């Protein structure tokens, strides 16, 4: 089932028909491309359009939460060649919202991108789709064909003097290509490695030209914002956290999946929508914004509402909205080992602290998990993360460091137990029971 | 200008400067690995992290632009902790095998580890091992030591022009490597050894032969192409162990060509001549210097007495020093001969006697980078002048438009604006078309000789490019200088430059191509030039530093004439079988590393140097040998006590640049009549065969650029000759001489042209570099 539960659906309005509702006629039937038509017919000024998006306080849905309208306003007006790029390289463990957006409603992304191109004056756009969802890439190509055939893409769109074309580009599965400048390098055919900033993409982006790059969900939200007005969209959420957001809830809940709720919805409500804890077990910890966000223990998390500010106040990040729920059967050392392995594997290798540090972190955590930890290891891990954070071109080093620091901070006793007793605080039988693959007590 | 404060010191820096540039201006050292002033900014090593006021985290000094009023702290606690943190990371997977590492003692990582590293590491895990790569005969790899700074990668991509190295895999497994199964073949590859801040890339020929602190260092000057790269020659026990670049922004910047870097191996070649030798009764005998000099003096005096001075010819290598050339011409003139020449590969001497001065580059080397429109005429630019090609490559990236007019379309790894590729006989007409088209654009009347040509689309494109800029230059390459209508090409280049309000000049073929004129090593009014004195055999020859069979325009003819001569006196650092066949006396003289001397480079810069090592065996500096010969022949004006005195007489002082530079020709005439012949030879001088030293450099001889000569043709010409690429082709040069060479497809050649390298023993029998050949399937 495409859609499980939602409050105030916008992005997910088209999901109810599942795979049967993605095509152009379905999208048009639910009001799709109306905003594009309105903008072109009324010859809306670029400034007014950007002002409307600013009013909505739409913040980038890819993870950094940068105000979208403000980002668009950075694009130099006079530049002759500009690009709009969509980041569908959804690589963050725990995140799977863009995949469903592309699957059930690709035209909302296309319309959002066309409107964005209009706002910033771009003639060409790319949607970079990560290689693991090749089906979605193919569907997006189909959707592009439909849009082109209907005159929404190409020269003189809908008879206006605005021309824009959009292409799909699929990656091969490197996490680092989700970093916006790494993504641009990858489109250019180079090794996906982030660029040093400044200059930022708005000045020096794809092929050295000014480029606006936003997340899939951000683009998808644009038609809805223009449909209801920026202010109304903002009011759906809470101040400084406009609109609704997709949350990918995974882990030890009864109904993992994507949930669209207004910003500011209590975490408890989201957990309830996801069917509550699996097997009625106790909530232990939540990573609220994708694997690179610091973990929060249950008591802190239960007090949070799902918006940028509340989660930040609790010491983590809303990130991409990937909510990873862990119950009491989880060994936090083992969980961290898996996360650290991911960052070790995905570091691009460009900057020394990340290339060398991510492997060091993984090896030490691995050692602790396997009963070879040393008393000084926790200090060592903290020191190594100190030397990584903020010392690299992109945020991957920070992303590798945050889990390590937060896991140790909130679950130090588990690590100490591991080092001292060479085994898990959480009984392996209990862990096995919680994993979902084995039934507790079964022979 | 921006004002910046670094560690409390205030200074003004240019807009757009980075913190590291500002710090260098102040003399403050910021540790770094990936940063290099000639390469793009990577900001990946993170060693140069510094504290910037108001910035929440340390910033990389190499990549952070200075803003007005910025306050930077390079030694604050935040900065030093960041730097130490990075050093710890760099060392955890580094093998720390300094005792067996060639870089030991001159390693940036080793040096900085002393300042920023700890004596013990907390890293207790297994270290990374990276498989070594085969980069060819020049660069040795120990990739486990690599710190992934990517300097080598950026060098190949940005300076050498083709990204032969890249970083594969990612994260901790990232590896620098060439394309699979490929080596690094650029003519500038050795520079990656200098650039590598660790021992990952080291010199293969130098490997394990000495420690840096065991080596003595001498400044020197490259004896190869006309650029005159500045060298640091490093010796151990009077043996040259290594050659490194001496940075000179006006000449070679911080680079060297592989030829300049590795040719030193030829200095210890088994073919070094270490004792004077004379031929008596057909037998070679090693003799004392006094015997050999007497023998030589007598032989020359006898010929002069019996046949007159004009029976003696002097063939001087353009790689000889100014002092050697000056004394050699003085000696020959003292014997009554005006037959003196160093332009051994030239074939058109019609401008002799009409030159207004010494032909030269026509501008300073650094001015090349300021030209916004350049036409390179008749040049295998990348191989003949690798570092000038490099300058033009950077110019093109800055927006300069480079065009080429040549008989081969080799990939220069430079983005070209336009090109015209024509058979050698058609080059003058093609250049005339460009002149005519430029005149038309500029609204100037063209020379009447030029007015008759029909402008082709290619020539028009070149003309339009040239005329669209504000600072044009026309550069005549080696091929243009060796062309049978070289004077016509020069006159046309002059007209073109004048019409464009630009400059023109010659890319110096050899280390002393300008110095030869300054030393008067050219024939006098009644004298014979290099070609004439070989075409019309002399009784005796004095050969200084050259191997005429390989260094002359027609090696076969040179060999025949030398063999016929009664007496050939050879002053050479090397002996060869050919030499043993034709010479009467062999005098072992010093190569550039064992003598003091002077080269005048292509821009007229006078560059003197001292010997870096003692002469090998009984070798003596050639200027001393020539002086003693002069004394033995009772010639006046040979009382020199030092090479400096010779230089002073030759130059009339010690100027930084010689004063006689002028490319003008009085009454130069145009000869545009040549009709296309079937199968014209295009002869290049392969980079590693251009002179006697590099021919004997063992590692270079294994490099890709040293491949055996082939008969290269385009597809149409191959088909016409009934050949396929790879077939054996029988090549004939008019007379009876034929040889078999593999045919090879070269899509960059015009129709009716066969490209066969000169200066190579395998192709010597084909004779003149410029000739008409017959080719058929063997």
Coordinates of N, CA and C in Angstrom, one line a residue, chain A residues 179-282:
Chain A
X179 N 25.9 14.6 -1.9 CA 26.4 15.9 -1.6 C 26.3 16.8 -2.9
X180 N 25.8 18.0 -2.8 CA 25.4 18.6 -4.0 C 26.5 18.9 -5.0
X181 N 27.7 19.2 -4.5 CA 28.7 19.5 -5.5 C 29.4 18.2 -6.0
X182 N 29.3 17.1 -5.1 CA 29.7 15.8 -5.6 C 28.8 15.3 -6.7
X183 N 27.5 15.7 -6.5 CA 26.5 15.3 -7.5 C 26.8 16.0 -8.8
X184 N 27.1 17.3 -8.7 CA 27.4 18.1 -10.0 C 28.6 17.5 -10.7
X185 N 29.6 17.1 -9.9 CA 30.8 16.5 -10.5 C 30.4 15.2 -11.3
X186 N 29.6 14.5 -10.6 CA 29.1 13.2 -11.2 C 28.4 13.4 -12.5
X187 N 27.5 14.4 -12.5 CA 26.7 14.7 -13.8 C 27.7 15.0 -14.9
X188 N 28.8 15.7 -14.5 CA 29.8 16.2 -15.5 C 30.6 15.0 -15.9
X189 N 30.4 13.8 -15.3 CA 31.2 12.6 -15.8 C 32.4 12.4 -15.0
X190 N 32.6 13.2 -13.9 CA 33.8 13.0 -13.1 C 33.5 12.1 -11.9
X191 N 34.6 11.8 -11.2 CA 34.5 11.1 -10.0 C 33.7 11.9 -9.0
X192 N 32.7 11.3 -8.3 CA 31.9 12.1 -7.4 C 32.6 12.5 -6.2
X193 N 33.1 13.7 -6.2 CA 33.9 14.2 -5.0 C 33.4 15.6 -4.8
X194 N 33.0 16.0 -3.6 CA 32.6 17.3 -3.3 C 33.6 18.4 -3.7
X195 N 33.1 19.6 -4.1 CA 34.0 20.7 -4.4 C 34.2 21.5 -3.1
X196 N 35.3 22.2 -3.1 CA 35.5 23.2 -2.0 C 34.5 24.4 -2.2
X197 N 33.9 24.8 -1.2 CA 33.0 26.0 -1.3 C 33.4 27.1 -0.3
X198 N 33.4 28.3 -0.7 CA 33.0 28.9 -1.9 C 33.9 28.6 -3.1
X199 N 33.5 28.8 -4.3 CA 32.2 29.3 -4.7 C 31.1 28.2 -4.6
X200 N 29.9 28.7 -4.3 CA 28.7 27.9 -4.1 C 28.1 27.7 -5.5
X201 N 27.2 26.6 -5.6 CA 26.6 26.3 -6.9 C 25.9 27.5 -7.5
X202 N 25.3 28.3 -6.7 CA 24.6 29.5 -7.3 C 25.5 30.3 -8.1
X203 N 26.8 30.3 -7.9 CA 27.7 31.1 -8.7 C 28.5 30.2 -9.7
X204 N 28.9 29.0 -9.2 CA 29.7 28.1 -10.0 C 29.2 26.7 -9.7
X205 N 28.3 26.3 -10.6 CA 27.6 25.0 -10.4 C 28.0 24.1 -11.5
X206 N 26.9 23.5 -12.1 CA 27.1 22.5 -13.1 C 27.8 23.1 -14.3
X207 N 28.9 22.5 -14.8 CA 29.7 23.0 -15.9 C 30.1 24.4 -15.6
X208 N 30.3 24.8 -14.3 CA 30.8 26.1 -14.0 C 29.7 27.2 -14.1
X209 N 28.5 26.8 -14.3 CA 27.4 27.8 -14.5 C 26.5 27.9 -13.2
X210 N 25.9 29.0 -13.0 CA 25.0 29.2 -11.8 C 24.0 28.0 -11.8
X211 N 23.8 27.4 -10.7 CA 23.0 26.3 -10.6 C 22.2 26.3 -9.3
X212 N 20.9 26.0 -9.4 CA 20.1 25.8 -8.2 C 19.9 24.3 -8.0
X213 N 20.2 23.8 -6.9 CA 20.1 22.4 -6.6 C 19.3 22.2 -5.4
X214 N 18.2 21.5 -5.5 CA 17.2 21.2 -4.4 C 16.9 19.7 -4.4
X215 N 16.4 19.3 -3.2 CA 16.0 18.0 -3.0 C 14.6 17.7 -3.7
X216 N 14.4 16.4 -4.1 CA 13.2 16.0 -4.7 C 11.9 16.5 -4.0
X217 N 11.9 16.3 -2.7 CA 10.7 16.7 -2.0 C 10.5 18.2 -2.0
X218 N 11.6 18.9 -2.0 CA 11.5 20.4 -2.0 C 10.8 20.8 -3.3
X219 N 11.3 20.2 -4.4 CA 10.6 20.6 -5.7 C 9.2 20.2 -5.7
X220 N 8.9 19.0 -5.2 CA 7.5 18.5 -5.2 C 6.6 19.4 -4.4
X221 N 7.1 20.0 -3.4 CA 6.3 20.9 -2.6 C 5.9 22.2 -3.3
X222 N 6.7 22.6 -4.3 CA 6.5 23.9 -4.9 C 5.1 24.1 -5.5
X223 N 4.6 23.2 -6.3 CA 3.2 23.4 -6.9 C 2.2 23.6 -5.8
X224 N 2.3 22.8 -4.7 CA 1.3 22.9 -3.6 C 1.4 24.3 -2.9
X225 N 2.6 24.8 -2.7 CA 2.8 26.1 -2.1 C 2.2 27.2 -2.9
X226 N 2.4 27.1 -4.3 CA 1.8 28.1 -5.1 C 0.3 27.9 -5.2
X227 N -0.2 26.7 -5.0 CA -1.6 26.5 -5.1 C -2.3 27.1 -3.9
X228 N -1.8 26.9 -2.7 CA -2.5 27.4 -1.5 C -1.9 28.7 -1.0
X229 N -0.8 29.2 -1.6 CA -0.2 30.4 -1.2 C 0.8 30.1 -0.1
X230 N 1.9 30.9 -0.1 CA 3.0 30.7 0.8 C 2.6 30.7 2.3
X231 N 1.7 31.7 2.6 CA 1.4 31.9 4.0 C 0.6 30.7 4.5
X232 N -0.4 30.3 3.7 CA -1.2 29.1 4.1 C -0.3 27.9 4.3
X233 N 0.7 27.7 3.4 CA 1.6 26.6 3.6 C 2.4 26.7 4.9
X234 N 2.9 27.9 5.1 CA 3.6 28.1 6.4 C 2.8 27.7 7.6
X235 N 1.5 28.2 7.5 CA 0.6 28.0 8.6 C 0.3 26.5 8.9
X236 N 0.5 25.7 7.9 CA 0.3 24.3 8.1 C 1.2 23.7 9.2
X237 N 2.4 24.3 9.2 CA 3.4 23.8 10.1 C 3.5 24.8 11.3
X238 N 4.7 25.1 11.7 CA 4.8 26.1 12.8 C 5.8 27.1 12.3
X239 N 5.9 28.2 13.0 CA 6.7 29.3 12.6 C 8.2 28.8 12.3
X240 N 8.7 29.3 11.2 CA 10.1 29.0 10.7 C 10.2 27.5 10.3
X241 N 9.1 26.8 10.3 CA 9.1 25.4 9.9 C 7.8 25.1 9.1
X242 N 7.8 25.7 7.9 CA 6.6 25.7 7.1 C 6.2 24.4 6.5
X243 N 4.9 24.2 6.4 CA 4.3 23.1 5.6 C 4.3 21.7 6.2
X244 N 4.2 20.8 5.3 CA 4.2 19.4 5.7 C 5.5 18.7 5.3
X245 N 5.8 17.6 5.9 CA 7.0 16.9 5.5 C 6.8 15.4 5.5
X246 N 7.5 14.8 4.6 CA 7.5 13.3 4.6 C 8.5 12.8 5.6
X247 N 8.1 11.8 6.4 CA 9.0 11.1 7.3 C 9.0 9.7 6.9
X248 N 10.3 9.2 6.8 CA 10.4 7.7 6.5 C 10.7 7.0 7.8
X249 N 9.7 6.4 8.3 CA 9.8 5.7 9.6 C 10.2 4.3 9.4
X250 N 11.4 3.9 10.0 CA 11.8 2.6 9.9 C 12.3 2.0 11.2
X251 N 12.6 0.8 11.2 CA 13.1 0.2 12.5 C 11.9 -0.6 13.2
X252 N 12.0 -0.5 14.5 CA 11.1 -1.5 15.3 C 9.7 -0.9 15.5
X253 N 9.1 -0.5 14.4 CA 7.7 -0.1 14.5 C 6.8 -1.1 13.8
X254 N 5.5 -1.1 14.0 CA 4.7 -2.1 13.4 C 4.4 -1.8 11.9
X255 N 4.4 -0.5 11.6 CA 4.1 -0.2 10.2 C 5.2 0.8 9.6
X256 N 6.3 0.3 9.3 CA 7.3 1.2 8.8 C 6.9 1.7 7.4
X257 N 7.2 3.0 7.1 CA 6.8 3.5 5.8 C 6.9 5.0 5.8
X258 N 6.4 5.7 4.8 CA 6.5 7.1 4.7 C 5.2 7.7 5.2
X259 N 5.3 8.8 6.0 CA 4.2 9.5 6.6 C 4.4 10.9 6.3
X260 N 3.3 11.6 5.8 CA 3.4 13.0 5.6 C 2.6 13.6 6.7
X261 N 3.3 14.5 7.5 CA 2.6 15.2 8.6 C 3.0 16.6 8.6
X262 N 2.2 17.5 9.2 CA 2.7 18.9 9.3 C 3.9 19.0 10.2
X263 N 4.7 19.9 9.8 CA 5.9 20.2 10.7 C 5.3 20.6 12.1
X264 N 6.0 20.1 13.1 CA 5.6 20.3 14.5 C 4.7 19.3 15.0
X265 N 4.4 18.2 14.3 CA 3.6 17.1 14.8 C 4.5 16.4 15.9
X266 N 3.9 16.1 17.0 CA 4.7 15.4 18.1 C 5.2 14.1 17.6
X267 N 6.4 13.7 18.0 CA 7.0 12.4 17.6 C 6.0 11.3 18.1
X268 N 5.5 11.5 19.2 CA 4.6 10.4 19.8 C 3.4 10.1 18.8
X269 N 2.9 11.2 18.1 CA 1.8 11.0 17.2 C 2.3 10.2 16.0
X270 N 3.6 10.6 15.5 CA 4.1 9.9 14.3 C 4.3 8.4 14.6
X271 N 4.8 8.2 15.9 CA 5.1 6.8 16.3 C 3.8 6.0 16.3
X272 N 2.7 6.7 16.7 CA 1.4 6.1 16.8 C 0.9 5.7 15.4
X273 N 1.1 6.7 14.5 CA 0.7 6.5 13.1 C 1.4 5.3 12.5
X274 N 2.6 5.1 12.9 CA 3.4 4.0 12.4 C 3.1 2.7 13.1
X275 N 2.1 2.7 13.8 CA 1.6 1.5 14.5 C 2.2 1.2 15.8
X276 N 3.0 2.1 16.3 CA 3.6 1.9 17.6 C 4.7 0.9 17.6
X277 N 5.3 0.6 18.7 CA 6.5 -0.2 18.8 C 6.1 -1.7 18.5
X278 N 7.0 -2.3 17.7 CA 6.7 -3.7 17.3 C 6.8 -4.6 18.6
X279 N 5.8 -5.5 18.6 CA 5.8 -6.4 19.8 C 5.6 -5.7 21.1
X280 N 5.1 -4.5 21.1 CA 4.9 -3.8 22.3 C 6.1 -3.5 23.1
X281 N 7.3 -3.6 22.5 CA 8.5 -3.4 23.3 C 8.7 -2.0 23.6
X282 N 9.7 -1.7 24.4 CA 10.0 -0.4 24.9 C 10.9 0.3 23.9

